[in-house]
XYZ file of C-alpha atoms in Angstrom:
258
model
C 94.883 94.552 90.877
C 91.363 95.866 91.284
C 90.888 97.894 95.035
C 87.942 96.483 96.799
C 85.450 97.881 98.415
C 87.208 97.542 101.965
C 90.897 98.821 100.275
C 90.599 102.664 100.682
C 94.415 103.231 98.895
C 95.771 100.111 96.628
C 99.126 100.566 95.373
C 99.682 98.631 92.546
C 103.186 97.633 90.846
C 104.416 101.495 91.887
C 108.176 102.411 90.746
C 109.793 105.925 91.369
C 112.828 106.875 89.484
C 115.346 109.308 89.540
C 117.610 109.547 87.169
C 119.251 106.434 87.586
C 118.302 106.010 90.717
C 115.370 103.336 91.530
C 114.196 104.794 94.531
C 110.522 102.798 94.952
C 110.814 99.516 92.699
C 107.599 97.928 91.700
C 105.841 97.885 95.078
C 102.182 97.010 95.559
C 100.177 96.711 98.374
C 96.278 97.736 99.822
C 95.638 99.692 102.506
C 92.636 98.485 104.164
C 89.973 101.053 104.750
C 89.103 101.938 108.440
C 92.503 101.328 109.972
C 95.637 102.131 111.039
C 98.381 100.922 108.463
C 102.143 101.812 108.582
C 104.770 102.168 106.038
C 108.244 101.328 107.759
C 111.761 100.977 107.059
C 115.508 102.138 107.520
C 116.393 105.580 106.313
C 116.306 105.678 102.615
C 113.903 103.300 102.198
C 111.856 104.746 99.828
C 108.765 105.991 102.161
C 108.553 109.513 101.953
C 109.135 108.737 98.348
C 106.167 106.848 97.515
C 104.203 109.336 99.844
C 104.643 111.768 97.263
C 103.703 109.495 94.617
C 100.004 109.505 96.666
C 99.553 113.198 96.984
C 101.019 114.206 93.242
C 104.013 115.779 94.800
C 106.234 113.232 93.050
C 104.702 111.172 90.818
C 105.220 107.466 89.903
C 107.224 106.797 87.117
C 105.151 103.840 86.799
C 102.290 101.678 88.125
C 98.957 102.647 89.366
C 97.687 104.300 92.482
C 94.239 103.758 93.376
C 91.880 105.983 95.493
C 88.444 104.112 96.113
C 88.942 102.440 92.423
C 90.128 105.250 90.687
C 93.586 105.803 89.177
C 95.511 108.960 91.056
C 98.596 108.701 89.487
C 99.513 111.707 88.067
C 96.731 113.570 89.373
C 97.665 117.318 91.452
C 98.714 117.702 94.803
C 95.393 120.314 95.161
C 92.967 117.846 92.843
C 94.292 115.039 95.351
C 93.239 116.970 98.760
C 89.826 117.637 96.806
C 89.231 114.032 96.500
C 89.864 113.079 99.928
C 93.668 112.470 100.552
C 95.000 114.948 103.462
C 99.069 114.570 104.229
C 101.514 116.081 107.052
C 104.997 115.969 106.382
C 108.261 115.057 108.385
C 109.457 118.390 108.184
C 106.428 120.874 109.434
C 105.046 123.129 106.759
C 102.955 126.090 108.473
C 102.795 129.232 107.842
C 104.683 130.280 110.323
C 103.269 134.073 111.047
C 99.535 132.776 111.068
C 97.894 132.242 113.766
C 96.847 128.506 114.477
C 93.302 129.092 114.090
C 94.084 130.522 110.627
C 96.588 127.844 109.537
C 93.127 125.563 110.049
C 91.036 127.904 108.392
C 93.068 127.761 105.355
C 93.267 124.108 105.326
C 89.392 124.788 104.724
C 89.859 126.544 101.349
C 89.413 123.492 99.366
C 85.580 122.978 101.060
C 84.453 125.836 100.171
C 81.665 127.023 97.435
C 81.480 130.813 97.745
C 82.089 132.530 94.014
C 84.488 135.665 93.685
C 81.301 138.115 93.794
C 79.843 136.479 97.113
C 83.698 137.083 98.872
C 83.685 140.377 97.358
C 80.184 141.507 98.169
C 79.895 139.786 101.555
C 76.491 137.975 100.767
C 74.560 136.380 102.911
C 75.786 133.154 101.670
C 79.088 133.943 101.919
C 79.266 134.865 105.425
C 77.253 131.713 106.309
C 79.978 129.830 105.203
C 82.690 131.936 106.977
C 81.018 131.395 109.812
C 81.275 127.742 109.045
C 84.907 127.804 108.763
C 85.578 129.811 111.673
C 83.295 127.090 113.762
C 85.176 123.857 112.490
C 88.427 125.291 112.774
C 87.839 125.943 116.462
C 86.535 122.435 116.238
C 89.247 120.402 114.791
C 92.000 123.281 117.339
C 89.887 121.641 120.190
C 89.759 118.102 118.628
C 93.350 117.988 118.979
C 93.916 119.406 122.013
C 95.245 122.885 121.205
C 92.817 125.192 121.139
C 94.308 127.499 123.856
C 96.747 128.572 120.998
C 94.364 129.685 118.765
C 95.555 132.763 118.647
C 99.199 132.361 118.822
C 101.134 132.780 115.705
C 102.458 129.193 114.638
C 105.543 129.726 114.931
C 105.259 130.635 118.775
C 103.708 127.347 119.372
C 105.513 124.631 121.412
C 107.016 122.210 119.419
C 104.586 119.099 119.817
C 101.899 121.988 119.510
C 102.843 122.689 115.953
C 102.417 119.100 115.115
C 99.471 118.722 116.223
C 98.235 121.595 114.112
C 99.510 120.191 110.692
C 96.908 117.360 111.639
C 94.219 119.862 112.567
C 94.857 121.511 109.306
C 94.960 118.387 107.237
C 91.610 117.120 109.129
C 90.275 120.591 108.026
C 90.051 119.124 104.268
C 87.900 116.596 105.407
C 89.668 113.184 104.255
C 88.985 110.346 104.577
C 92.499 108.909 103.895
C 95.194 110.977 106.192
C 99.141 110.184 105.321
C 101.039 111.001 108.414
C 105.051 111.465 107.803
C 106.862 110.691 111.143
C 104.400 112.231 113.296
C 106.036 111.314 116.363
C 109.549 112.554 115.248
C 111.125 114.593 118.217
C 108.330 113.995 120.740
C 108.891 113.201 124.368
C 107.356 109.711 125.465
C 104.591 111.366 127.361
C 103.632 113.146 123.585
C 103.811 109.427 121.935
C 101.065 108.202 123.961
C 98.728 111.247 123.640
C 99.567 111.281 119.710
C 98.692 107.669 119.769
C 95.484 108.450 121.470
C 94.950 111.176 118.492
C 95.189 108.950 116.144
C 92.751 106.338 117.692
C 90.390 109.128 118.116
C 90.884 110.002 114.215
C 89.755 106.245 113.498
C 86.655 106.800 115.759
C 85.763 109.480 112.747
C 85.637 106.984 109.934
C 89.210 108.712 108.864
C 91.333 105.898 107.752
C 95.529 106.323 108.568
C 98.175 105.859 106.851
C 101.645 106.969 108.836
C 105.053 106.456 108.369
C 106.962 106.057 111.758
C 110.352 105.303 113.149
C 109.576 104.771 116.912
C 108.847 100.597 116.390
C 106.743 101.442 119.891
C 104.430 103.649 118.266
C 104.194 101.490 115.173
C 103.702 98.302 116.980
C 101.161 100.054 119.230
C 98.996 101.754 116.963
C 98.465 99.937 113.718
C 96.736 97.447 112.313
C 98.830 96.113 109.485
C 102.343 96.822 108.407
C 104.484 97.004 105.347
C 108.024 97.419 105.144
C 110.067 98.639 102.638
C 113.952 98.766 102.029
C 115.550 100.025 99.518
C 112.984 100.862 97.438
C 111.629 97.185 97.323
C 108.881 95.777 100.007
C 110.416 92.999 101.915
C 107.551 92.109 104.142
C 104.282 92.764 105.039
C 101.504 91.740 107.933
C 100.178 92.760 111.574
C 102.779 93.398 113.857
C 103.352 90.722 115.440
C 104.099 88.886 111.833
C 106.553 91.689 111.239
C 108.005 91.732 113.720
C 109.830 88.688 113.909
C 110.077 88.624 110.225
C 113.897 87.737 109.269
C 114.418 90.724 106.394
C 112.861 93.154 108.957
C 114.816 92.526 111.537
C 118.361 92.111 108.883
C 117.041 95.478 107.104
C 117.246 97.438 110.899
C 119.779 95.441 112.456
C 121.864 94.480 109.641
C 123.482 90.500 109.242
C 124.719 88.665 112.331
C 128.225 87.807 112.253
């Protein structure tokens, strides 16, 4: 399976083992570039799992995963956000005693160009770029509507406030593929429509997105195209409407009718 021009991610026979334990079993699919796509499924599916297969956290044990043509697997979590992949993750990872405009400023680090000397000495180079930095990270704060916390230390910041600054930080990296892990998880239903907005507004960018999701409102609502996974294995796969009255989907969630 060669990715095409319009497939931003192709995932192509991927299988994750641990152990003895299959947990993603020869799954392959493309994510088309410019949209919304999800990745759903019950609890243990195999999601999160194949997640860190993209970003090098985890990965494959076989099979290929292709970035704009080129072969990923294997490749490190840091060399992966170079390229253009940006993640958030179901459990929020900030440093919690930062500030939020400094949790975006270090999601920066891997855009920058200034050698050990220019930090050291200050050059004029250097603090052209800082300046550059400081400027986008008020940007992306503002971008996602939280820039009155700039200042407040992350772990001060209201709980749908802290979400929305793992995004800024990932955006930070400039992708142009962003994974989102159960960004909705714990949000009111007020905060599902304005993250749904978000993520609309992230399309406008060119920024194609990838989530994961277990609110089927939210799925059904935002993407594009839909693949579902259970137990490891991909049982189905089209726009919502297709999966949602697929028969496996709705077995796999509901379980089998008496």
């Amino acid at each position: 399976m060669n990715a095409a021009p319009e497939t931003i991610l192709g995932i192509d026979h991927v299988t994750k083992r641990f152990g003895g334990l299959v947990a993603v079993d020869d799954v392959s699919f493309d994510v088309p570039r410019g949209k919304v796509f999800a990745l759903i499924g019950p609890n243990g599916a195999g999601k999160t799992t194949l997640f860190n297969g993209i970003t090098g956290l985890f990965p494959p044990t076989s099979g290929r995963v292709l970035f704009e043509g080129t072969d990923i697997a294997g490749v490190r979590p840091h060399q992966v956000a170079a390229m253009g992949i940006a993640r958030t993750f179901q459990n929020i990872r900030l440093f919690e005693y930062m500030t939020a405009f400094d949790n975006v400023r270090l999601g920066r680090h891997c855009r920058t160009h200034a050698a050990l000397h220019q930090a050291l000495f200050k050059t004029r180079g250097e603090r052209a770029e800082e300046k550059a930095i400081e400027q986008r990270a008020m940007e992306l704060l503002r971008f996602v509507g939280i820039e009155r916390f700039a200042h407040t230390f992350a772990r001060n910041l209201p709980y749908g406030s802290q979400r929305r600054l793992e995004i800024a930080r990932a955006l930070a990296t400039d992708p142009r593929l962003l994974l989102l892990d159960e960004p909705a998880a714990g949000f009111t239903p007020q905060e599902k429509v304005e993250l749904m907005a978000l993520v609309r507004k992230i399309i406008g960018l060119g920024i194609t997105v990838f989530l994961i999701e277990h609110d089927m409102r939210v799925v059904m609502n935002v993407s594009e195209h839909i693949v579902v996974l259970d137990h490891g294995e991909k049982i189905a796969e089209g726009s919502p409407a297709e999966v949602r009255a697929d028969a496996r989907v709705i077995e796999a969630y509901l379980g089998k009718s008496a």
